[in-house]
Amino acid sequence: MAEAALPANPLVEAGLLTPIGSDGLYARSRAYEEVTDALQRLLGGMPQVRGSEALGLPSLITAKELEAHGYFGNFPQLAARVYTCHCEGTERAFQPSQLALLPAACYPLYPLLAARGVLTQARVFDVRASCFRNEPSREPWRLQAFRMREFVFAGAAAGALEFRAAMMEAAAGLAAALGLRAEMEEAFDPFFGRANNILKAAQLESGAKFELVAAVEEGRFAFASFNSHGEMFGAKWGIRLADGTPASTCCNAFGIDRMAVALFLTHGVDARRWPDSVRDILQLHAG
Ligand code: 5GP
Ligand code: ZN
């Protein structure tokens, strides 16, 4: 595509974001961060997640854990490993370390939960991390590094489905209150290679993934996903219920940066001029 045909990014033009050398990598201004902070606060205050256990996670995961999740097989195109220097004397050689960049906030939770022992009651976790995906782009909603907030349920199968349904309803309600044009859609992950079509079809057929998709003048993009894992992670990581069966899990992921971008593209690049109702919900007070 010719340079001139690329969509302009209103957030960059307004100084909310400043490109820092690689497509989809930006420095964020205070005005932008006020909105992402407000979104984090709003999501954390949802009544559906009251009593959840909060965990802040680093933006790194061991390559071994990510491999065990199947990530390098299913999404090699999005993955990135960390190289570190093995420096001896004057020699410098960068070699793969044991670490990879974290592609989704919930991944480290499952082994952590398994290590705690039997799950005696259903739990909800509130996890957040800065995530990385290797997909440089100039589309305003496609970043290489972005913040993700996830609400993860672990417990019995019925509880997992109920929690996901409640989160979908709550999220759609929040989107409407924020004045976003959003639609809930069945979805599938961008699996790599030949496994692609089979896995996609299975995901669609089982209703494993739904997304909230925002429509703005510049295009459409998912800003939240609601993923039902059944017993897959429970069995894989050994998260057991009191009766010895694997726990069922679901994760409900909110892309904080995508939500902010959706708001700026919908209501304009100056948050001080957003509708009062939207500013009120976000508690963006004058001053
Ligand atoms: P998923 O794991 O369902 O692919 O992603 C969960 C959420 O992370 C998405 O719904 C979206 O909000 C956010 N996300 C995924 N990829 C990107 C991206 O390239 N840029 C931004 N800003 N957010 C993303
Ligand atoms: Zn997740």
CSV table of C-alpha atoms and ligand atoms in Angstrom, one decimal:
chain,number,residue,atom,x,y,z
A,1,MET,CA,0.0,0.0,0.0
A,2,ALA,CA,1.3,3.5,-0.9
A,3,GLU,CA,2.2,5.6,2.1
A,4,ALA,CA,-0.4,8.2,1.2
A,5,ALA,CA,-3.2,5.6,1.2
A,6,LEU,CA,-2.6,4.7,4.9
A,7,PRO,CA,-5.3,5.9,7.2
A,8,ALA,CA,-4.3,8.9,9.2
A,9,ASN,CA,-4.4,8.4,12.9
A,10,PRO,CA,-6.5,11.2,14.5
A,11,LEU,CA,-5.0,10.3,17.9
A,12,VAL,CA,-1.5,10.9,16.6
A,13,GLU,CA,-2.5,14.1,14.9
A,14,ALA,CA,-4.0,15.4,18.1
A,15,GLY,CA,-0.9,14.6,20.1
A,16,LEU,CA,-2.6,11.9,22.3
A,17,LEU,CA,-0.1,9.3,21.0
A,18,THR,CA,3.4,9.8,19.6
A,19,PRO,CA,4.9,7.1,17.3
A,20,ILE,CA,8.2,5.8,18.7
A,21,GLY,CA,9.9,4.1,15.8
A,22,SER,CA,7.9,1.1,15.0
A,23,ASP,CA,4.3,0.9,13.7
A,24,GLY,CA,1.9,0.3,16.5
A,25,LEU,CA,4.3,1.5,19.2
A,26,TYR,CA,3.4,4.8,20.8
A,27,ALA,CA,4.2,7.1,23.7
A,28,ARG,CA,1.0,8.0,25.5
A,29,SER,CA,0.1,11.5,26.6
A,30,ARG,CA,-1.5,12.4,30.0
A,31,ALA,CA,-4.9,13.2,28.3
A,32,TYR,CA,-4.8,9.7,26.8
A,33,GLU,CA,-3.7,8.0,30.1
A,34,GLU,CA,-6.5,9.8,32.0
A,35,VAL,CA,-8.9,7.9,29.8
A,36,THR,CA,-7.2,4.5,30.1
A,37,ASP,CA,-7.0,5.1,33.9
A,38,ALA,CA,-10.7,5.9,34.0
A,39,LEU,CA,-11.5,2.7,32.0
A,40,GLN,CA,-9.5,0.6,34.4
A,41,ARG,CA,-11.4,2.1,37.3
A,42,LEU,CA,-14.7,1.6,35.6
A,43,LEU,CA,-14.1,-2.1,34.8
A,44,GLY,CA,-12.8,-2.8,38.2
A,45,GLY,CA,-15.9,-1.3,39.7
A,46,MET,CA,-18.3,-3.6,37.8
A,47,PRO,CA,-20.6,-5.3,40.4
A,48,GLN,CA,-20.2,-8.6,38.6
A,49,VAL,CA,-16.5,-8.7,39.6
A,50,ARG,CA,-17.0,-7.7,43.3
A,51,GLY,CA,-14.9,-10.0,45.5
A,52,SER,CA,-12.5,-11.0,42.8
A,53,GLU,CA,-8.8,-11.4,43.5
A,54,ALA,CA,-6.7,-8.9,41.7
A,55,LEU,CA,-3.3,-9.8,40.3
A,56,GLY,CA,-1.0,-7.5,38.4
A,57,LEU,CA,1.2,-9.5,36.0
A,58,PRO,CA,4.5,-8.7,34.3
A,59,SER,CA,4.7,-8.3,30.6
A,60,LEU,CA,6.9,-11.4,30.4
A,61,ILE,CA,6.2,-15.1,30.6
A,62,THR,CA,8.6,-18.1,30.5
A,63,ALA,CA,8.9,-19.5,27.0
A,64,LYS,CA,8.3,-22.9,28.5
A,65,GLU,CA,4.9,-21.9,29.9
A,66,LEU,CA,3.9,-20.2,26.7
A,67,GLU,CA,4.9,-23.3,24.7
A,68,ALA,CA,2.8,-25.4,27.1
A,69,HIS,CA,-0.1,-23.2,26.3
A,70,GLY,CA,0.4,-24.1,22.6
A,71,TYR,CA,1.1,-20.5,21.7
A,72,PHE,CA,4.2,-21.0,19.5
A,73,GLY,CA,2.3,-23.7,17.6
A,74,ASN,CA,-1.0,-21.9,17.2
A,75,PHE,CA,0.1,-18.2,16.9
A,76,PRO,CA,3.8,-18.2,15.9
A,77,GLN,CA,3.2,-15.1,13.8
A,78,LEU,CA,2.2,-13.1,16.9
A,79,ALA,CA,4.8,-14.4,19.3
A,80,ALA,CA,8.1,-12.9,20.4
A,81,ARG,CA,11.0,-14.3,22.5
A,82,VAL,CA,13.4,-12.3,24.5
A,83,TYR,CA,17.1,-12.3,23.8
A,84,THR,CA,19.6,-11.4,26.4
A,85,CYS,CA,23.4,-10.9,26.4
A,86,HIS,CA,25.7,-13.7,27.4
A,87,CYS,CA,28.7,-11.5,28.0
A,88,GLU,CA,32.1,-13.0,28.7
A,89,GLY,CA,35.2,-10.8,28.8
A,90,THR,CA,34.9,-8.7,25.6
A,91,GLU,CA,32.6,-11.1,23.8
A,92,ARG,CA,29.0,-10.2,23.4
A,93,ALA,CA,26.5,-12.7,22.1
A,94,PHE,CA,22.7,-12.3,22.3
A,95,GLN,CA,20.9,-15.6,22.8
A,96,PRO,CA,17.4,-16.6,23.5
A,97,SER,CA,16.6,-16.2,27.2
A,98,GLN,CA,14.0,-18.3,29.0
A,99,LEU,CA,11.5,-15.5,28.5
A,100,ALA,CA,8.9,-14.5,26.0
A,101,LEU,CA,6.7,-11.4,25.7
A,102,LEU,CA,3.2,-12.0,27.2
A,103,PRO,CA,0.5,-12.0,24.5
A,104,ALA,CA,-2.6,-12.2,26.8
A,105,ALA,CA,-3.0,-11.2,30.4
A,106,CYS,CA,-4.6,-14.5,31.6
A,107,TYR,CA,-1.9,-17.0,30.5
A,108,PRO,CA,0.2,-17.0,33.7
A,109,LEU,CA,-2.9,-17.4,35.9
A,110,TYR,CA,-3.6,-21.0,35.2
A,111,PRO,CA,-0.4,-22.6,36.3
A,112,LEU,CA,-0.3,-20.2,39.3
A,113,LEU,CA,-3.8,-21.3,40.3
A,114,ALA,CA,-2.9,-25.0,39.8
A,115,ALA,CA,0.0,-24.6,42.2
A,116,ARG,CA,-2.3,-23.4,45.0
A,117,GLY,CA,-3.9,-26.9,45.1
A,118,VAL,CA,-7.5,-28.0,45.0
A,119,LEU,CA,-10.1,-25.3,44.1
A,120,THR,CA,-12.6,-25.6,47.0
A,121,GLN,CA,-14.9,-22.9,45.6
A,122,ALA,CA,-15.4,-20.9,42.4
A,123,ARG,CA,-13.1,-17.9,42.1
A,124,VAL,CA,-12.9,-14.8,39.9
A,125,PHE,CA,-9.6,-13.2,39.2
A,126,ASP,CA,-9.0,-9.7,38.0
A,127,VAL,CA,-5.7,-9.7,36.1
A,128,ARG,CA,-4.0,-7.0,34.2
A,129,ALA,CA,-0.9,-6.8,32.1
A,130,SER,CA,0.7,-5.0,29.2
A,131,CYS,CA,0.6,-7.4,26.3
A,132,PHE,CA,2.6,-7.8,23.1
A,133,ARG,CA,1.6,-9.1,19.7
A,134,ASN,CA,3.9,-9.0,16.6
A,135,GLU,CA,1.5,-7.3,14.3
A,136,PRO,CA,2.9,-3.8,13.4
A,137,SER,CA,0.2,-1.7,11.8
A,138,ARG,CA,-0.8,1.9,11.4
A,139,GLU,CA,-4.4,1.2,12.1
A,140,PRO,CA,-5.2,3.2,15.2
A,141,TRP,CA,-6.6,0.2,17.0
A,142,ARG,CA,-3.8,-2.2,16.3
A,143,LEU,CA,-0.9,-1.8,18.6
A,144,GLN,CA,2.1,-4.0,19.2
A,145,ALA,CA,2.0,-3.3,23.0
A,146,PHE,CA,-1.3,-2.7,24.7
A,147,ARG,CA,-3.0,-3.1,28.1
A,148,MET,CA,-5.4,-5.9,28.7
A,149,ARG,CA,-7.7,-6.3,31.7
A,150,GLU,CA,-9.2,-9.8,32.1
A,151,PHE,CA,-11.8,-11.3,34.5
A,152,VAL,CA,-11.2,-15.0,34.7
A,153,PHE,CA,-13.5,-17.5,36.3
A,154,ALA,CA,-12.5,-20.9,37.6
A,155,GLY,CA,-15.0,-23.4,39.1
A,156,ALA,CA,-17.8,-25.6,37.9
A,157,ALA,CA,-18.9,-25.7,34.3
A,158,ALA,CA,-22.3,-24.1,34.8
A,159,GLY,CA,-20.7,-21.3,36.8
A,160,ALA,CA,-18.2,-20.5,34.1
A,161,LEU,CA,-20.9,-20.2,31.5
A,162,GLU,CA,-23.0,-18.1,33.8
A,163,PHE,CA,-20.1,-15.8,34.6
A,164,ARG,CA,-19.3,-15.3,30.9
A,165,ALA,CA,-23.0,-14.5,30.1
A,166,ALA,CA,-23.1,-12.0,32.9
A,167,MET,CA,-19.8,-10.3,31.7
A,168,MET,CA,-21.1,-10.1,28.1
A,169,GLU,CA,-24.2,-8.4,29.3
A,170,ALA,CA,-22.4,-6.1,31.6
A,171,ALA,CA,-19.8,-5.2,28.9
A,172,ALA,CA,-22.5,-4.5,26.3
A,173,GLY,CA,-24.2,-2.3,28.8
A,174,LEU,CA,-21.0,-0.4,29.6
A,175,ALA,CA,-20.3,0.1,25.8
A,176,ALA,CA,-23.8,1.6,25.3
A,177,ALA,CA,-23.4,3.9,28.3
A,178,LEU,CA,-20.1,5.0,26.9
A,179,GLY,CA,-21.9,6.0,23.7
A,180,LEU,CA,-20.0,3.4,21.6
A,181,ARG,CA,-21.6,1.7,18.6
A,182,ALA,CA,-20.9,-1.9,19.5
A,183,GLU,CA,-22.1,-5.3,18.4
A,184,MET,CA,-21.6,-8.7,20.0
A,185,GLU,CA,-20.4,-11.2,17.5
A,186,GLU,CA,-19.3,-14.8,17.4
A,187,ALA,CA,-15.6,-14.9,16.7
A,188,PHE,CA,-12.5,-17.1,16.3
A,189,ASP,CA,-8.8,-16.6,17.0
A,190,PRO,CA,-6.2,-16.1,14.1
A,191,PHE,CA,-4.7,-19.6,14.3
A,192,PHE,CA,-1.7,-20.1,12.2
A,193,GLY,CA,-1.2,-22.4,9.2
A,194,ARG,CA,-3.1,-25.6,8.2
A,195,ALA,CA,-4.7,-26.1,11.6
A,196,ASN,CA,-6.3,-22.7,11.0
A,197,ASN,CA,-9.6,-23.7,9.4
A,198,ILE,CA,-10.4,-26.7,11.6
A,199,LEU,CA,-9.7,-24.8,14.8
A,200,LYS,CA,-11.6,-21.8,13.7
A,201,ALA,CA,-14.6,-23.9,12.7
A,202,ALA,CA,-14.6,-25.7,16.0
A,203,GLN,CA,-14.4,-22.4,17.9
A,204,LEU,CA,-17.3,-21.0,16.0
A,205,GLU,CA,-19.4,-24.1,16.3
A,206,SER,CA,-18.9,-24.4,20.0
A,207,GLY,CA,-19.6,-20.7,20.7
A,208,ALA,CA,-16.3,-20.6,22.5
A,209,LYS,CA,-15.5,-17.0,21.6
A,210,PHE,CA,-17.6,-13.8,21.4
A,211,GLU,CA,-16.3,-10.3,20.8
A,212,LEU,CA,-17.7,-6.9,21.3
A,213,VAL,CA,-16.9,-5.0,18.0
A,214,ALA,CA,-16.9,-1.2,17.8
A,215,ALA,CA,-17.9,0.5,14.7
A,216,VAL,CA,-16.3,3.9,14.0
A,217,GLU,CA,-16.0,6.0,10.9
A,218,GLU,CA,-12.5,4.6,10.2
A,219,GLY,CA,-13.4,0.9,10.6
A,220,ARG,CA,-14.5,-1.9,12.9
A,221,PHE,CA,-12.5,-3.6,15.6
A,222,ALA,CA,-13.0,-5.9,18.6
A,223,PHE,CA,-12.4,-4.2,22.0
A,224,ALA,CA,-13.3,-7.1,24.3
A,225,SER,CA,-13.5,-10.9,24.0
A,226,PHE,CA,-15.4,-13.5,26.0
A,227,ASN,CA,-13.8,-16.9,25.9
A,228,SER,CA,-15.1,-20.1,27.2
A,229,HIS,CA,-12.4,-22.7,27.7
A,230,GLY,CA,-14.5,-25.6,29.1
A,231,GLU,CA,-12.2,-27.9,31.0
A,232,MET,CA,-9.3,-27.3,28.6
A,233,PHE,CA,-7.1,-25.2,30.9
A,234,GLY,CA,-8.2,-27.0,34.0
A,235,ALA,CA,-7.1,-30.4,32.5
A,236,LYS,CA,-4.0,-29.0,30.9
A,237,TRP,CA,-2.6,-27.3,34.0
A,238,GLY,CA,-4.2,-29.6,36.7
A,239,ILE,CA,-6.6,-27.1,38.3
A,240,ARG,CA,-8.9,-29.5,40.2
A,241,LEU,CA,-12.2,-29.1,41.9
A,242,ALA,CA,-12.9,-30.8,45.3
A,243,ASP,CA,-14.3,-33.9,43.5
A,244,GLY,CA,-11.1,-34.3,41.6
A,245,THR,CA,-12.5,-33.2,38.2
A,246,PRO,CA,-10.8,-30.4,36.2
A,247,ALA,CA,-12.1,-26.9,36.8
A,248,SER,CA,-13.9,-25.1,34.0
A,249,THR,CA,-12.6,-21.6,33.1
A,250,CYS,CA,-13.6,-18.6,31.1
A,251,CYS,CA,-11.8,-15.4,30.5
A,252,ASN,CA,-13.3,-12.0,29.6
A,253,ALA,CA,-10.7,-9.7,28.1
A,254,PHE,CA,-11.0,-5.9,27.8
A,255,GLY,CA,-8.5,-4.2,25.5
A,256,ILE,CA,-8.0,-1.0,27.5
A,257,ASP,CA,-6.2,0.8,24.6
A,258,ARG,CA,-8.8,-0.3,22.1
A,259,MET,CA,-11.6,1.0,24.3
A,260,ALA,CA,-9.8,4.3,24.6
A,261,VAL,CA,-9.2,4.5,20.9
A,262,ALA,CA,-12.9,3.7,20.3
A,263,LEU,CA,-13.9,6.5,22.6
A,264,PHE,CA,-11.6,9.1,21.0
A,265,LEU,CA,-12.7,8.0,17.5
A,266,THR,CA,-16.4,8.2,18.5
A,267,HIS,CA,-16.5,11.3,20.6
A,268,GLY,CA,-13.5,13.3,19.3
A,269,VAL,CA,-9.9,13.7,20.3
A,270,ASP,CA,-10.7,16.2,23.1
A,271,ALA,CA,-12.1,14.3,26.1
A,272,ARG,CA,-13.1,17.6,27.7
A,273,ARG,CA,-15.8,17.9,25.0
A,274,TRP,CA,-17.2,14.4,25.3
A,275,PRO,CA,-20.9,14.1,26.3
A,276,ASP,CA,-21.5,14.8,30.0
A,277,SER,CA,-23.0,11.4,30.4
A,278,VAL,CA,-19.8,9.7,29.1
A,279,ARG,CA,-17.6,12.0,31.3
A,280,ASP,CA,-19.7,11.2,34.3
A,281,ILE,CA,-19.5,7.5,33.9
A,282,LEU,CA,-15.7,7.7,33.5
A,283,GLN,CA,-15.5,10.2,36.4
A,284,LEU,CA,-13.5,12.6,34.2
A,285,HIS,CA,-14.1,15.7,36.3
A,286,ALA,CA,-13.4,19.1,35.1
A,287,GLY,CA,-10.1,20.6,36.4
B,1,5GP,P1,-7.9,-11.7,22.1
B,1,5GP,O1,-7.1,-12.5,23.1
B,1,5GP,O2,-9.4,-12.0,22.2
B,1,5GP,O3,-7.3,-11.8,20.7
B,1,5GP,O4,-7.7,-10.2,22.6
B,1,5GP,C1,-8.4,-9.7,23.7
B,1,5GP,C2,-8.5,-8.2,23.5
B,1,5GP,O5,-7.2,-7.6,23.5
B,1,5GP,C3,-9.1,-7.8,22.2
B,1,5GP,O6,-10.5,-7.8,22.3
B,1,5GP,C4,-8.6,-6.3,22.1
B,1,5GP,O7,-9.4,-5.5,22.9
B,1,5GP,C5,-7.3,-6.4,22.7
B,1,5GP,N1,-6.3,-6.5,21.6
B,1,5GP,C6,-6.0,-7.6,20.9
B,1,5GP,N2,-5.1,-7.2,19.9
B,1,5GP,C7,-4.9,-5.9,20.0
B,1,5GP,C8,-4.1,-5.0,19.3
B,1,5GP,O8,-3.4,-5.3,18.3
B,1,5GP,N3,-4.2,-3.7,19.7
B,1,5GP,C9,-4.9,-3.3,20.7
B,1,5GP,N4,-4.9,-2.0,21.1
B,1,5GP,N5,-5.6,-4.2,21.5
B,1,5GP,C10,-5.6,-5.5,21.1
B,2,ZN,ZN,-7.7,-14.7,28.5
